[in-house]
C-alpha positions as a Python dict, from the first residue, in 0.01 Angstrom:
ca = {
    (1, 'M'): (0, 0, 0),
    (2, 'K'): (158, 369, -90),
    (3, 'I'): (49, 634, 161),
    (4, 'R'): (96, 1051, 41),
    (5, 'W'): (11, 1341, 257),
    (6, 'Y'): (-119, 1639, 106),
    (7, 'G'): (-155, 1850, 419),
    (8, 'H'): (-435, 1912, 675),
    (9, 'A'): (-641, 1602, 717),
    (10, 'C'): (-610, 1506, 345),
    (11, 'F'): (-456, 1164, 263),
    (12, 'L'): (-404, 928, -21),
    (13, 'F'): (-392, 561, 50),
    (14, 'T'): (-282, 307, -305),
    (15, 'N'): (-368, -45, -213),
    (16, 'S'): (-208, -284, -438),
    (17, 'E'): (-443, -303, -678),
    (18, 'G'): (-423, 59, -758),
    (19, 'K'): (-705, 158, -603),
    (20, 'K'): (-711, 516, -456),
    (21, 'I'): (-868, 637, -124),
    (22, 'L'): (-841, 984, -23),
    (23, 'T'): (-952, 1149, 281),
    (24, 'D'): (-1121, 1478, 351),
    (25, 'P'): (-1013, 1673, 41),
    (26, 'F'): (-997, 2047, 76),
    (27, 'D'): (-1024, 2377, -118),
    (28, 'S'): (-787, 2674, -195),
    (29, 'S'): (-863, 2849, 59),
    (30, 'V'): (-695, 2674, 335),
    (31, 'G'): (-346, 2736, 175),
    (32, 'Y'): (-215, 2379, 43),
    (33, 'P'): (-200, 2296, -341),
    (34, 'L'): (-464, 2096, -417),
    (35, 'P'): (-453, 1692, -448),
    (36, 'D'): (-355, 1638, -822),
    (37, 'V'): (-557, 1277, -805),
    (38, 'E'): (-802, 1111, -964),
    (39, 'P'): (-931, 895, -644),
    (40, 'N'): (-1193, 565, -682),
    (41, 'I'): (-1280, 677, -326),
    (42, 'V'): (-1312, 970, -104),
    (43, 'T'): (-1394, 1025, 252),
    (44, 'V'): (-1554, 1299, 397),
    (45, 'S'): (-1564, 1344, 787),
    (46, 'H'): (-1807, 1649, 791),
    (47, 'E'): (-1959, 1956, 567),
    (48, 'H'): (-1665, 2182, 620),
    (49, 'F'): (-1472, 2365, 352),
    (50, 'D'): (-1116, 2173, 473),
    (51, 'H'): (-1249, 1868, 479),
    (52, 'N'): (-1559, 1838, 211),
    (53, 'A'): (-1455, 2000, -182),
    (54, 'V'): (-1516, 1690, -350),
    (55, 'H'): (-1611, 1866, -607),
    (56, 'L'): (-1298, 2000, -692),
    (57, 'L'): (-1125, 1644, -733),
    (58, 'K'): (-1086, 1490, -1060),
    (59, 'G'): (-1290, 1190, -1209),
    (60, 'N'): (-1621, 1032, -1038),
    (61, 'P'): (-1539, 900, -720),
    (62, 'I'): (-1747, 698, -483),
    (63, 'V'): (-1806, 937, -228),
    (64, 'V'): (-1859, 751, 107),
    (65, 'Q'): (-2027, 964, 406),
    (66, 'G'): (-2161, 914, 739),
    (67, 'E'): (-2201, 580, 976),
    (68, 'G'): (-2203, 273, 825),
    (69, 'E'): (-2042, -3, 658),
    (70, 'T'): (-1959, -28, 284),
    (71, 'Q'): (-1708, -254, 46),
    (72, 'I'): (-1586, -127, -258),
    (73, 'N'): (-1383, -361, -455),
    (74, 'S'): (-1118, -508, -225),
    (75, 'V'): (-1114, -189, 27),
    (76, 'K'): (-1387, -204, 345),
    (77, 'I'): (-1523, 90, 490),
    (78, 'K'): (-1657, 105, 855),
    (79, 'G'): (-1752, 518, 940),
    (80, 'L'): (-1851, 586, 1313),
    (81, 'N'): (-2010, 887, 1416),
    (82, 'T'): (-1857, 1109, 1679),
    (83, 'F'): (-1870, 1499, 1755),
    (84, 'H'): (-1642, 1790, 1612),
    (85, 'D'): (-1607, 1950, 1982),
    (86, 'E'): (-1658, 1807, 2350),
    (87, 'E'): (-2026, 1925, 2389),
    (88, 'R'): (-2125, 1636, 2161),
    (89, 'G'): (-2151, 1860, 1854),
    (90, 'K'): (-2358, 2171, 2037),
    (91, 'K'): (-2082, 2368, 1881),
    (92, 'R'): (-1969, 2228, 1554),
    (93, 'G'): (-2181, 1908, 1470),
    (94, 'T'): (-2060, 1582, 1437),
    (95, 'N'): (-1777, 1402, 1288),
    (96, 'T'): (-1713, 1082, 1123),
    (97, 'I'): (-1423, 885, 1158),
    (98, 'Y'): (-1332, 601, 922),
    (99, 'L'): (-1181, 254, 928),
    (100, 'I'): (-1007, 175, 636),
    (101, 'E'): (-930, -205, 549),
    (102, 'T'): (-719, -301, 303),
    (103, 'D'): (-408, -519, 166),
    (104, 'G'): (-456, -639, 534),
    (105, 'I'): (-371, -321, 664),
    (106, 'K'): (-641, -144, 916),
    (107, 'I'): (-615, 248, 869),
    (108, 'L'): (-813, 470, 1134),
    (109, 'H'): (-869, 857, 1025),
    (110, 'L'): (-1026, 1072, 1258),
    (111, 'G'): (-1131, 1374, 1057),
    (112, 'D'): (-1154, 1643, 1317),
    (113, 'L'): (-1238, 1423, 1596),
    (114, 'G'): (-1307, 1698, 1881),
    (115, 'H'): (-1364, 1469, 2218),
    (116, 'I'): (-1142, 1187, 2378),
    (117, 'L'): (-1252, 860, 2250),
    (118, 'T'): (-1381, 612, 2539),
    (119, 'D'): (-1362, 197, 2578),
    (120, 'E'): (-1697, 210, 2370),
    (121, 'Y'): (-1535, 313, 2050),
    (122, 'K'): (-1285, 96, 2105),
    (123, 'E'): (-1455, -182, 2101),
    (124, 'K'): (-1649, -43, 1777),
    (125, 'I'): (-1276, 37, 1579),
    (126, 'G'): (-1107, -326, 1686),
    (127, 'E'): (-768, -337, 1577),
    (128, 'V'): (-590, -23, 1445),
    (129, 'N'): (-266, -58, 1251),
    (130, 'I'): (-241, 337, 1124),
    (131, 'L'): (-396, 616, 1316),
    (132, 'C'): (-382, 940, 1123),
    (133, 'I'): (-494, 1175, 1424),
    (134, 'P'): (-548, 1527, 1398),
    (135, 'V'): (-345, 1725, 1685),
    (136, 'G'): (-373, 2101, 1626),
    (137, 'G'): (-619, 2185, 1881),
    (138, 'T'): (-866, 2455, 1808),
    (139, 'F'): (-1104, 2258, 1610),
    (140, 'T'): (-1032, 1930, 1710),
    (141, 'I'): (-863, 1764, 1995),
    (142, 'D'): (-477, 1900, 2102),
    (143, 'A'): (-174, 1743, 2164),
    (144, 'N'): (-298, 1591, 2501),
    (145, 'G'): (-615, 1477, 2371),
    (146, 'A'): (-428, 1300, 2085),
    (147, 'V'): (-189, 1133, 2333),
    (148, 'K'): (-478, 987, 2556),
    (149, 'V'): (-634, 865, 2233),
    (150, 'I'): (-303, 670, 2073),
    (151, 'E'): (-299, 498, 2452),
    (152, 'L'): (-657, 384, 2407),
    (153, 'L'): (-618, 260, 2050),
    (154, 'K'): (-250, 126, 2049),
    (155, 'P'): (-198, 159, 1701),
    (156, 'N'): (154, 37, 1527),
    (157, 'V'): (178, 394, 1389),
    (158, 'V'): (49, 736, 1462),
    (159, 'I'): (38, 1025, 1169),
    (160, 'P'): (-8, 1364, 1283),
    (161, 'M'): (-250, 1570, 1091),
    (162, 'H'): (-422, 1892, 1119),
    (163, 'Y'): (-152, 2116, 1268),
    (164, 'K'): (9, 2436, 1162),
    (165, 'T'): (248, 2430, 880),
    (166, 'P'): (393, 2713, 664),
    (167, 'H'): (99, 2680, 431),
    (168, 'L'): (-166, 2643, 623),
    (169, 'K'): (-331, 2962, 622),
    (170, 'F'): (-531, 2937, 1005),
    (171, 'D'): (-378, 2913, 1339),
    (172, 'L'): (-349, 2610, 1462),
    (173, 'A'): (-63, 2435, 1705),
    (174, 'K'): (245, 2278, 1571),
    (175, 'V'): (320, 1962, 1544),
    (176, 'E'): (614, 2002, 1760),
    (177, 'D'): (365, 2070, 2043),
    (178, 'F'): (264, 1704, 1986),
    (179, 'I'): (590, 1535, 1965),
    (180, 'N'): (724, 1703, 2260),
    (181, 'K'): (431, 1481, 2472),
    (182, 'V'): (443, 1157, 2315),
    (183, 'N'): (726, 870, 2456),
    (184, 'Y'): (711, 723, 2128),
    (185, 'P'): (998, 685, 1869),
    (186, 'V'): (966, 943, 1592),
    (187, 'K'): (1051, 934, 1236),
    (188, 'K'): (1010, 1244, 1004),
    (189, 'F'): (990, 1120, 608),
    (190, 'E'): (1132, 1363, 378),
    (191, 'E'): (995, 1193, 76),
    (192, 'K'): (622, 1295, -14),
    (193, 'E'): (517, 904, -72),
    (194, 'I'): (616, 644, 150),
    (195, 'E'): (531, 263, 107),
    (196, 'I'): (388, 23, 362),
    (197, 'N'): (277, -373, 400),
    (198, 'K'): (164, -576, 662),
    (199, 'D'): (493, -716, 744),
    (200, 'T'): (667, -404, 746),
    (201, 'L'): (437, -255, 1029),
    (202, 'P'): (633, -183, 1349),
    (203, 'P'): (539, -393, 1620),
    (204, 'S'): (508, -158, 1872),
    (205, 'T'): (379, 216, 1877),
    (206, 'E'): (572, 474, 1608),
    (207, 'V'): (494, 850, 1513),
    (208, 'W'): (593, 933, 1111),
    (209, 'I'): (560, 1271, 1090),
    (210, 'L'): (520, 1295, 679),
    (211, 'S'): (577, 1590, 453),
    (212, 'Y'): (343, 1693, 195),
}
C-alpha cells in the first residue's frame, strides 16, 4: 500500500490493486495545493469546506459519508458517528470516523474528532494498524487528547494531521506540541509517498510525520 498526505486531513491510500482512496478533500482557501489525483473512493468526515471538497476532484469517485458499513471491491469501510466538539455536537455538529480495511491493513481516519474516544468506541473499532489523528486543537482534540486516544487504540502507526504548517491559512497548534508529549519513537519522512504492507508494520506504536 502507498500512503500520501496532501496536508490537513487529506490522505491518499493506494492499495496493491491500484484502487485509490482519498480522505477529506479540501478547497483552495485552506492553503495547500489541491490533490492532483483521480480517486476511486472518497470519504468525507463532515460538511465543512476543509473536509468535503469532493466537487473539486477529478473523475467520478464513489463518495462515502456517514455511519454504516460498505464494501467497494477489495476495500471495506466502516463509518462511526462521533462529534466535532466536546458537547455532543452542540458547537460544531457530528463527525464520522472511518475504519478503512484493504491489503490486510486497518486504517482509522478520525476526521475532525472533537472529543476523547471511549471504550465503547474501541469495541466497535477493534484493531487499528494506522491511525490518522488530528492534533492541532481549536477545532479538534489537541495534543493531550490525541495522546489519550492513542493509548486507548494502541495502533502500530500514528500519523498526526490537522495541525499548523507553513501552508495552512488558519491557526492551529504545530505538530511539535504533539511530538513533545508522546513517548513513542518518532520518524520523519522526507519523501511525499511512503509504502507499507502488513508484514512491515512496526510491532509497537510509532509516530510517523509525513511530508506534503
